[in-house]
Short mmCIF file of C-alpha atoms in Angstrom, two decimals:
data_model
loop_
_atom_site.label_atom_id
_atom_site.label_comp_id
_atom_site.label_asym_id
_atom_site.label_seq_id
_atom_site.Cartn_x
_atom_site.Cartn_y
_atom_site.Cartn_z
CA MET A 1 0.01 -0.12 0.11
CA LYS A 2 0.80 3.61 -0.29
CA ILE A 3 0.29 5.24 3.28
CA ILE A 4 0.43 8.70 4.35
CA LEU A 5 0.97 9.43 8.07
CA THR A 6 0.18 12.97 9.58
CA THR A 7 1.37 13.69 13.35
CA TRP A 8 1.21 16.80 15.40
CA GLY A 9 3.11 17.65 18.35
CA THR A 10 6.55 17.36 19.90
CA THR A 11 9.06 14.52 19.86
CA GLY A 12 7.14 12.10 21.97
CA ASP A 13 4.21 12.59 19.54
CA VAL A 14 6.21 12.24 16.29
CA GLN A 15 8.91 9.59 17.38
CA PRO A 16 6.33 6.62 17.56
CA PHE A 17 5.02 7.58 14.16
CA ILE A 18 8.49 7.43 12.90
CA ALA A 19 8.88 3.90 14.61
CA LEU A 20 5.55 2.85 12.75
CA ALA A 21 6.83 4.21 9.38
CA SER A 22 9.94 2.16 9.80
CA GLY A 23 8.04 -0.98 10.44
CA LEU A 24 5.54 -0.31 7.45
CA ILE A 25 8.59 0.28 5.13
CA ALA A 26 10.02 -3.21 6.49
CA ALA A 27 6.59 -4.70 5.67
CA GLY A 28 6.95 -3.62 2.09
CA HIS A 29 4.65 -0.48 2.37
CA GLN A 30 5.39 2.93 0.84
CA VAL A 31 5.24 5.75 3.54
CA ARG A 32 4.84 9.37 3.31
CA LEU A 33 5.31 11.40 6.77
CA CYS A 34 3.74 14.78 7.18
CA THR A 35 4.83 16.74 10.29
CA SER A 36 6.85 19.64 11.16
CA GLU A 37 10.27 20.71 9.37
CA ILE A 38 12.50 20.16 12.31
CA TYR A 39 11.85 16.35 12.17
CA ARG A 40 12.79 15.87 8.51
CA GLN A 41 16.30 14.37 9.48
CA LYS A 42 14.63 11.71 11.60
CA VAL A 43 11.92 10.79 9.08
CA GLU A 44 14.34 10.38 6.32
CA SER A 45 16.77 8.37 8.22
CA VAL A 46 14.32 5.49 8.19
CA GLY A 47 13.30 5.67 4.59
CA ALA A 48 10.31 7.27 4.65
CA GLU A 49 9.29 10.36 2.61
CA PHE A 50 9.03 13.28 4.44
CA PHE A 51 6.50 16.10 3.69
CA ALA A 52 6.73 19.16 5.73
CA VAL A 53 3.46 20.78 6.95
CA GLY A 54 2.47 23.50 9.26
CA LEU A 55 4.06 26.96 10.25
CA PRO A 56 7.86 26.94 11.18
CA PHE A 57 8.56 26.20 14.70
CA ASN A 58 9.06 29.30 16.85
CA SER A 59 11.03 28.64 19.78
CA GLU A 60 10.30 31.89 21.47
CA HIS A 61 6.54 31.66 21.13
CA PHE A 62 6.74 28.02 22.34
CA ASN A 63 8.48 29.10 25.47
CA ARG A 64 6.02 31.70 26.35
CA LEU A 65 2.91 29.42 25.51
CA MET A 66 4.66 26.98 28.13
CA ASP A 67 5.22 29.56 30.90
CA ARG A 68 1.50 30.36 30.71
CA ILE A 69 0.22 26.74 30.59
CA ILE A 70 2.61 25.74 33.59
CA LYS A 71 0.99 28.40 35.65
CA ILE A 72 -2.68 27.33 35.00
CA ARG A 73 -4.04 25.17 37.93
CA ASN A 74 -7.19 24.29 36.38
CA PRO A 75 -6.45 21.47 33.80
CA PHE A 76 -9.47 22.15 31.40
CA SER A 77 -8.46 25.67 31.23
CA SER A 78 -4.86 24.54 30.40
CA ALA A 79 -6.21 22.26 27.57
CA LEU A 80 -8.17 25.14 26.08
CA VAL A 81 -5.05 27.06 25.74
CA VAL A 82 -3.19 24.13 23.95
CA ALA A 83 -6.25 23.74 21.72
CA LYS A 84 -6.18 27.72 20.93
CA GLU A 85 -2.45 28.51 20.57
CA GLY A 86 -1.27 24.93 19.83
CA ILE A 87 -3.40 23.33 17.39
CA LEU A 88 -5.96 25.67 16.08
CA SER A 89 -3.57 28.89 15.65
CA GLY A 90 -2.12 27.33 12.65
CA ALA A 91 -4.71 24.71 11.59
CA LYS A 92 -5.72 25.95 8.21
CA VAL A 93 -2.02 26.14 7.24
CA TRP A 94 -1.71 22.47 8.45
CA TYR A 95 -4.83 21.44 6.85
CA ASP A 96 -3.66 23.03 3.29
CA ASP A 97 -0.28 21.45 3.46
CA CYS A 98 -1.72 18.06 4.34
CA LEU A 99 -4.22 18.35 1.62
CA LYS A 100 -1.33 18.94 -0.80
CA ALA A 101 0.48 15.91 0.69
CA MET A 102 -2.45 13.95 -0.11
CA ASN A 103 -2.70 14.73 -3.67
CA GLY A 104 -1.60 11.28 -5.16
CA ASP A 105 -2.64 7.62 -5.35
CA PHE A 106 -2.69 6.95 -1.49
CA GLU A 107 -4.85 4.18 -0.19
CA LEU A 108 -4.89 4.67 3.69
CA SER A 109 -4.20 7.55 6.07
CA ILE A 110 -3.02 7.50 9.72
CA SER A 111 -3.16 10.59 11.86
CA HIS A 112 -2.35 11.54 15.26
CA SER A 113 -5.80 11.68 17.39
CA ALA A 114 -5.16 15.54 18.17
CA ASP A 115 -4.25 16.21 14.56
CA ILE A 116 -7.71 17.34 13.60
CA PRO A 117 -6.51 19.36 10.66
CA GLY A 118 -4.63 15.99 9.14
CA GLN A 119 -7.83 14.07 9.70
CA GLU A 120 -10.06 16.67 8.03
CA ALA A 121 -7.49 16.67 5.04
CA ALA A 122 -7.92 12.77 4.97
CA ILE A 123 -11.68 13.01 5.16
CA ARG A 124 -11.58 15.73 2.30
CA SER A 125 -9.21 13.38 0.10
CA GLY A 126 -11.49 10.42 0.43
CA LEU A 127 -8.92 8.25 2.22
CA PRO A 128 -10.05 5.75 4.87
CA ASN A 129 -8.45 7.17 8.00
CA ILE A 130 -7.02 5.45 10.99
CA THR A 131 -6.11 7.45 14.43
CA VAL A 132 -3.30 6.98 17.07
CA SER A 133 -3.42 7.79 20.65
CA TYR A 134 -1.18 7.56 23.36
CA CYS A 135 -3.34 8.09 26.37
CA PRO A 136 -6.21 5.75 27.23
CA ALA A 137 -7.54 8.00 29.90
CA PHE A 138 -9.03 10.13 27.21
CA ILE A 139 -11.13 7.01 25.77
CA LYS A 140 -14.34 7.23 27.85
CA SER A 141 -14.77 4.25 30.34
CA ILE A 142 -17.20 4.01 33.24
CA TYR A 143 -14.26 2.44 35.15
CA ALA A 144 -12.33 5.47 35.34
CA PRO A 145 -13.08 9.26 35.59
CA PRO A 146 -11.77 11.79 32.94
CA PRO A 147 -8.46 12.87 34.02
CA PRO A 148 -7.04 14.06 36.41
CA MET A 149 -9.91 13.19 38.69
CA PRO A 150 -9.54 10.48 41.24
CA ASN A 151 -11.49 7.17 40.93
CA TRP A 152 -14.34 7.51 43.47
CA GLY A 153 -16.15 4.49 41.78
CA LEU A 154 -18.50 3.68 38.92
CA PRO A 155 -21.39 6.08 39.68
CA ILE A 156 -19.07 8.96 40.42
CA SER A 157 -17.17 8.24 37.04
CA TRP A 158 -20.39 8.10 35.11
CA PHE A 159 -21.33 11.53 36.45
CA LEU A 160 -18.01 13.06 35.82
CA TRP A 161 -18.02 11.89 32.16
CA GLN A 162 -21.45 13.52 31.87
CA MET A 163 -19.91 16.81 33.16
CA ILE A 164 -16.99 16.71 30.99
CA GLY A 165 -19.22 16.12 28.07
CA LEU A 166 -21.15 19.32 28.96
CA ALA A 167 -18.13 21.28 29.27
CA MET A 168 -16.71 19.68 25.86
CA TRP A 169 -19.96 20.64 24.21
CA SER A 170 -20.03 24.24 25.36
CA LYS A 171 -16.24 25.34 25.19
CA VAL A 172 -14.23 22.84 23.05
CA ASP A 173 -16.38 21.84 20.48
CA PRO A 174 -17.25 25.36 19.21
CA LEU A 175 -13.41 26.22 19.03
CA PHE A 176 -12.69 23.12 16.85
CA ASN A 177 -16.00 23.06 14.62
CA GLU A 178 -15.43 26.67 13.67
CA PHE A 179 -12.17 25.65 11.93
CA ILE A 180 -13.96 22.43 10.63
CA HIS A 181 -16.74 24.47 9.16
CA GLN A 182 -14.16 26.65 7.50
CA VAL A 183 -12.78 23.55 5.74
CA LYS A 184 -16.21 22.37 4.92
CA GLY A 185 -16.05 19.58 7.10
CA LYS A 186 -18.78 17.71 9.34
CA PRO A 187 -19.15 18.99 13.07
CA ARG A 188 -17.82 16.87 15.75
CA ARG A 189 -18.88 16.29 19.37
CA MET A 190 -16.53 15.64 22.24
CA ILE A 191 -13.46 16.76 20.63
CA GLY A 192 -10.63 16.11 22.92
CA PHE A 193 -12.38 12.81 24.00
CA SER A 194 -14.51 10.73 21.57
CA GLY A 195 -14.67 13.07 18.73
CA MET A 196 -10.97 13.02 17.96
CA TYR A 197 -10.81 9.33 17.20
CA SER A 198 -11.69 7.26 14.07
CA THR A 199 -14.83 5.52 14.54
CA ASP A 200 -13.36 2.56 12.35
CA LEU A 201 -10.01 2.04 14.22
CA ASN A 202 -7.99 3.98 16.71
CA LEU A 203 -4.53 2.36 17.40
CA VAL A 204 -3.72 2.87 21.33
CA ALA A 205 0.25 2.92 21.12
CA VAL A 206 0.42 1.99 24.94
CA SER A 207 1.59 -1.25 26.56
CA PRO A 208 -1.09 -2.91 28.36
CA ALA A 209 1.65 -3.90 30.95
CA ILE A 210 1.56 0.03 32.09
CA VAL A 211 -2.23 0.48 31.43
CA ARG A 212 -4.73 -2.47 31.24
CA PRO A 213 -7.36 -1.92 28.72
CA PRO A 214 -10.78 -1.15 30.43
CA PRO A 215 -13.55 -3.95 30.32
CA ASP A 216 -15.76 -1.52 28.41
CA LEU A 217 -13.27 -0.39 25.74
CA PRO A 218 -15.30 0.44 22.46
CA THR A 219 -14.39 -2.08 19.70
CA ASN A 220 -12.65 0.94 17.47
CA HIS A 221 -9.97 1.10 19.84
CA GLN A 222 -7.23 -1.59 20.02
CA PHE A 223 -4.09 -1.48 22.23
CA THR A 224 -1.02 -2.43 20.32
CA GLY A 225 1.69 -2.12 22.85
CA ASP A 226 4.10 0.85 22.45
CA TRP A 227 5.99 1.80 19.30
CA SER A 228 9.57 2.32 20.27
CA LEU A 229 12.22 3.67 17.64
CA ASP A 230 15.60 1.87 17.94
CA GLU A 231 18.50 3.70 16.92
CA PRO A 232 21.18 1.08 16.71
CA SER A 233 23.86 3.17 14.90
CA TYR A 234 23.91 5.84 17.65
CA GLN A 235 27.34 6.32 18.98
CA PRO A 236 27.65 8.08 22.35
CA PRO A 237 30.30 10.85 22.81
CA THR A 238 33.53 9.56 24.54
CA ASP A 239 33.40 12.02 27.54
CA LEU A 240 29.80 10.53 28.14
CA LEU A 241 30.80 7.30 28.10
CA LYS A 242 33.97 8.03 30.35
CA PHE A 243 31.58 9.88 33.02
CA ILE A 244 29.18 6.64 33.03
CA ASN A 245 32.02 4.46 33.54
CA ASN A 246 33.78 6.63 36.10
CA GLY A 247 31.28 6.01 39.26
CA PRO A 248 27.98 4.52 40.40
CA LYS A 249 24.99 4.60 38.00
CA PRO A 250 23.63 8.05 37.60
CA ILE A 251 20.26 9.60 37.71
CA VAL A 252 19.15 10.84 34.38
CA VAL A 253 17.14 13.91 34.43
CA THR A 254 15.10 14.85 31.05
CA PHE A 255 12.07 17.26 30.52
CA GLY A 256 12.21 16.47 26.91
CA SER A 257 10.22 18.98 24.85
CA MET A 258 8.89 20.88 27.90
CA GLY A 259 10.40 24.46 27.53
CA GLY A 260 9.79 27.81 29.18
CA ASN A 261 11.68 30.66 30.36
CA GLN A 262 11.71 29.78 34.02
CA ASP A 263 14.76 27.43 34.21
CA PRO A 264 14.51 24.85 36.92
CA THR A 265 18.26 23.74 36.53
CA SER A 266 19.09 25.07 39.88
CA VAL A 267 16.43 23.07 41.88
CA ILE A 268 17.37 19.99 40.18
CA TYR A 269 21.11 20.65 40.49
CA SER A 270 20.70 21.17 44.26
CA ALA A 271 18.29 18.20 44.90
CA ILE A 272 20.75 15.82 42.99
CA GLN A 273 23.71 17.05 45.41
CA ARG A 274 21.53 16.99 48.49
CA THR A 275 20.97 13.10 47.96
CA ASN A 276 24.67 12.61 47.05
CA GLN A 277 24.04 11.37 43.59
CA ARG A 278 25.57 11.44 40.31
CA ALA A 279 23.49 12.65 37.35
CA ILE A 280 23.23 13.17 33.62
CA ILE A 281 20.93 15.86 32.66
CA GLN A 282 19.77 16.34 29.12
CA SER A 283 19.23 19.93 28.01
CA GLY A 284 16.07 19.42 25.95
CA TRP A 285 14.06 22.25 24.69
CA GLY A 286 14.18 24.10 27.92
CA ASN A 287 17.82 24.04 27.66
CA LEU A 288 18.33 22.64 31.20
CA GLY A 289 21.98 23.48 32.31
CA TYR A 290 22.56 26.05 29.82
CA ALA A 291 24.04 28.65 32.14
CA THR A 292 25.05 26.09 35.01
CA GLN A 293 28.70 25.80 36.22
CA PRO A 294 30.11 22.10 35.61
CA HIS A 295 30.38 19.67 38.32
CA GLU A 296 32.47 16.26 38.58
CA ASP A 297 29.26 14.43 39.52
CA ILE A 298 26.96 16.28 37.17
CA PHE A 299 27.36 15.76 33.42
CA PHE A 300 25.07 17.86 30.75
CA VAL A 301 24.26 16.47 27.48
CA ASP A 302 22.03 17.38 24.35
CA TYR A 303 20.05 14.51 22.44
CA VAL A 304 21.03 11.05 23.56
CA PRO A 305 18.43 8.17 22.64
CA HIS A 306 16.41 7.32 25.47
CA SER A 307 16.56 3.80 24.50
CA TRP A 308 20.36 3.67 24.89
CA LEU A 309 20.41 6.10 27.85
CA PHE A 310 17.90 5.07 30.30
CA GLN A 311 19.06 1.36 30.56
CA LEU A 312 22.18 2.97 32.27
CA ALA A 313 20.17 4.97 34.76
CA LYS A 314 19.66 4.33 38.33
CA MET A 315 16.32 6.32 38.04
CA VAL A 316 14.90 8.90 35.62
CA ILE A 317 13.56 12.34 36.58
CA HIS A 318 10.97 13.31 33.91
CA HIS A 319 8.19 15.27 32.76
CA GLY A 320 5.81 12.42 32.49
CA GLY A 321 5.28 12.61 28.61
CA ALA A 322 3.66 9.11 27.04
CA GLY A 323 6.92 8.61 25.09
CA THR A 324 9.13 9.32 27.82
CA THR A 325 7.20 7.26 30.38
CA THR A 326 7.12 4.27 28.03
CA ALA A 327 10.89 4.49 27.41
CA VAL A 328 11.71 4.71 31.05
CA CYS A 329 9.31 1.65 31.87
CA ARG A 330 10.80 -0.34 28.83
CA ALA A 331 14.18 0.44 30.32
CA GLY A 332 13.20 -1.08 33.67
CA VAL A 333 13.96 1.71 36.09
CA PRO A 334 12.10 3.77 38.59
CA SER A 335 10.78 7.16 37.85
CA VAL A 336 10.37 10.63 39.66
CA VAL A 337 7.71 12.44 37.41
CA VAL A 338 7.36 16.36 37.41
CA PRO A 339 4.33 17.05 35.16
CA HIS A 340 4.16 20.20 33.32
CA LEU A 341 0.56 20.00 31.35
CA ALA A 342 -1.76 17.66 29.43
CA ASP A 343 -1.65 13.98 30.14
CA GLN A 344 1.37 14.20 32.24
CA PRO A 345 -0.30 14.39 35.63
CA TYR A 346 -2.16 11.05 34.55
CA TRP A 347 1.14 9.23 33.81
CA GLY A 348 2.93 10.39 36.77
CA GLY A 349 -0.46 8.91 38.67
CA VAL A 350 -0.11 5.66 36.91
CA LEU A 351 3.31 5.06 37.57
CA HIS A 352 2.78 6.03 41.24
CA GLN A 353 0.02 3.45 41.24
CA ARG A 354 2.12 0.71 39.95
CA GLY A 355 4.64 1.34 42.53
CA VAL A 356 7.46 2.42 40.27
CA ALA A 357 7.42 6.26 41.32
CA PRO A 358 6.63 8.23 44.21
CA LYS A 359 3.68 10.69 44.23
CA PRO A 360 4.34 13.04 41.23
CA VAL A 361 5.01 16.78 41.89
CA HIS A 362 3.70 19.38 39.42
CA ARG A 363 6.25 21.73 37.76
CA ARG A 364 4.83 24.77 39.40
CA HIS A 365 5.30 23.22 42.96
CA LEU A 366 8.94 22.08 42.27
CA LYS A 367 11.31 22.76 45.08
CA VAL A 368 14.73 21.48 46.26
CA LYS A 369 13.19 19.90 49.18
CA ASN A 370 10.38 17.73 47.55
CA LEU A 371 12.35 16.99 44.66
CA ALA A 372 15.39 15.62 47.01
CA GLU A 373 12.55 13.82 49.08
CA ARG A 374 11.23 11.88 46.16
CA ILE A 375 14.60 10.88 45.00
CA GLN A 376 15.64 9.47 48.47
CA GLU A 377 12.04 7.79 48.60
CA VAL A 378 13.08 5.95 45.48
CA LEU A 379 16.66 5.08 46.62
CA ASP A 380 15.38 3.74 50.01
CA ASN A 381 12.83 1.58 48.52
CA ASN A 382 14.12 -1.74 46.63
CA GLN A 383 10.43 -2.71 45.94
CA LYS A 384 10.17 0.20 43.35
CA PHE A 385 13.45 -1.28 41.58
CA GLU A 386 12.25 -4.60 41.60
CA ARG A 387 8.75 -3.48 40.28
CA ALA A 388 10.26 -1.54 37.63
CA GLN A 389 12.71 -4.35 36.32
CA GLN A 390 9.27 -6.53 36.05
CA LEU A 391 7.47 -4.09 34.24
CA GLY A 392 10.46 -3.42 31.74
CA ASN A 393 10.55 -7.32 31.22
CA ALA A 394 6.97 -7.31 30.33
CA ILE A 395 7.23 -4.39 27.78
CA ARG A 396 10.27 -5.81 26.31
CA SER A 397 8.40 -8.95 25.36
CA GLU A 398 5.86 -7.00 23.27
CA ASN A 399 6.25 -5.69 19.62
CA GLY A 400 3.60 -3.02 19.41
CA VAL A 401 4.75 -1.92 15.90
CA LYS A 402 4.22 -5.36 14.63
CA THR A 403 0.75 -5.52 16.33
CA ALA A 404 -0.24 -2.23 14.81
CA ILE A 405 0.82 -3.30 11.26
CA GLY A 406 -1.44 -6.43 11.46
CA LEU A 407 -4.27 -4.34 12.39
CA ILE A 408 -3.65 -1.76 9.83
CA GLU A 409 -3.19 -4.28 7.03
CA ASN A 410 -6.44 -6.00 8.30
CA PHE A 411 -8.43 -2.76 8.34
CA ALA A 412 -7.11 -1.99 4.49
CA GLY A 413 -8.02 -5.52 3.69
CA ASN A 414 -11.67 -4.96 4.89
CA ASN A 415 -11.98 -1.70 3.19
CA SER A 416 -10.40 -1.98 -0.10
CA THR A 417 -11.22 -4.66 -2.99
CA ASP A 418 -7.71 -3.74 -4.56
CA TYR A 419 -5.61 -4.80 -1.43
#
């Protein structure tokens, strides 16, 4: 088949699509992947055709937006800012670019569940569309309330889903439907939850070892396991290898694509020193450590593949993004989660419930004392290390990309007389 993929978001959103593209190509399919220009090299490195879509990435705008979102206490209000400023601010350009990319003899499109413009372009192009999601908490289930609400039982969960449905109908749906009307699409309901998924097939790229599928999971949602991107050709810098080999296992710190102008490096630095640990701190989009003096027990790095780095860590302090969470769990090491926005508090809660992380501390509450206490809590609890190893073994036994490709091919076979 000729398959077109469209994905919106940061590295944690894009990298699983690159892993899927690699698997599809190995299975004999032709793949074009549409996303931001900043990911061109990574996409082309797996042999997929790259097509740039959307406005150019603006780091200053992104950091200002992050500063705003981190300060917002209400998660629904935070989600509205992400929708307005993140997805919809450049939605028409994204849609037009995707429409151009789909001009050809493609047989199938696969879109990120949050990529409403890409989905609408596929519908306009007459392509069967599969969606992909990374957070099962946004799939309605009577067994769990909408995030980040605690689970107080089935009746309360049912009531909370009714309330979130009303909030979506009054606040979120009008925002997206204004854009959908502009591109002559059909209005949607519950956008952000059920309204962002394909009614035919939504691939949940999550390991069931981390989150078990709920008993009432709708049939259009299929858990596949995670989509990890191996980078076997990666060669670590000599000085990084030297640091790793010259002492006990370090803590790894990464906030990934989480930027902002409020640098938390000094807090992280002091907490690491207070617990007498060695650490590797990845700069990420927030430029952690950019203006920090070097220290013999703390090493600052730019990009290092998580699949390589995390397996060498004692534990990982991270933001709780879906991709990073999976990578830490796959490596079989404990976490300390510092959520910033969106689904990150959910993932922090999941890891805490699974016994592989202490209670998460939100980025706006991050202090030297509470971070050091969480690091020490992990260090003092062997069970967290044992559970993390067990979880890693379970995840590594899965092949999420292979499972996804089987579902994709079966879907295509049922929807095309030519395939």
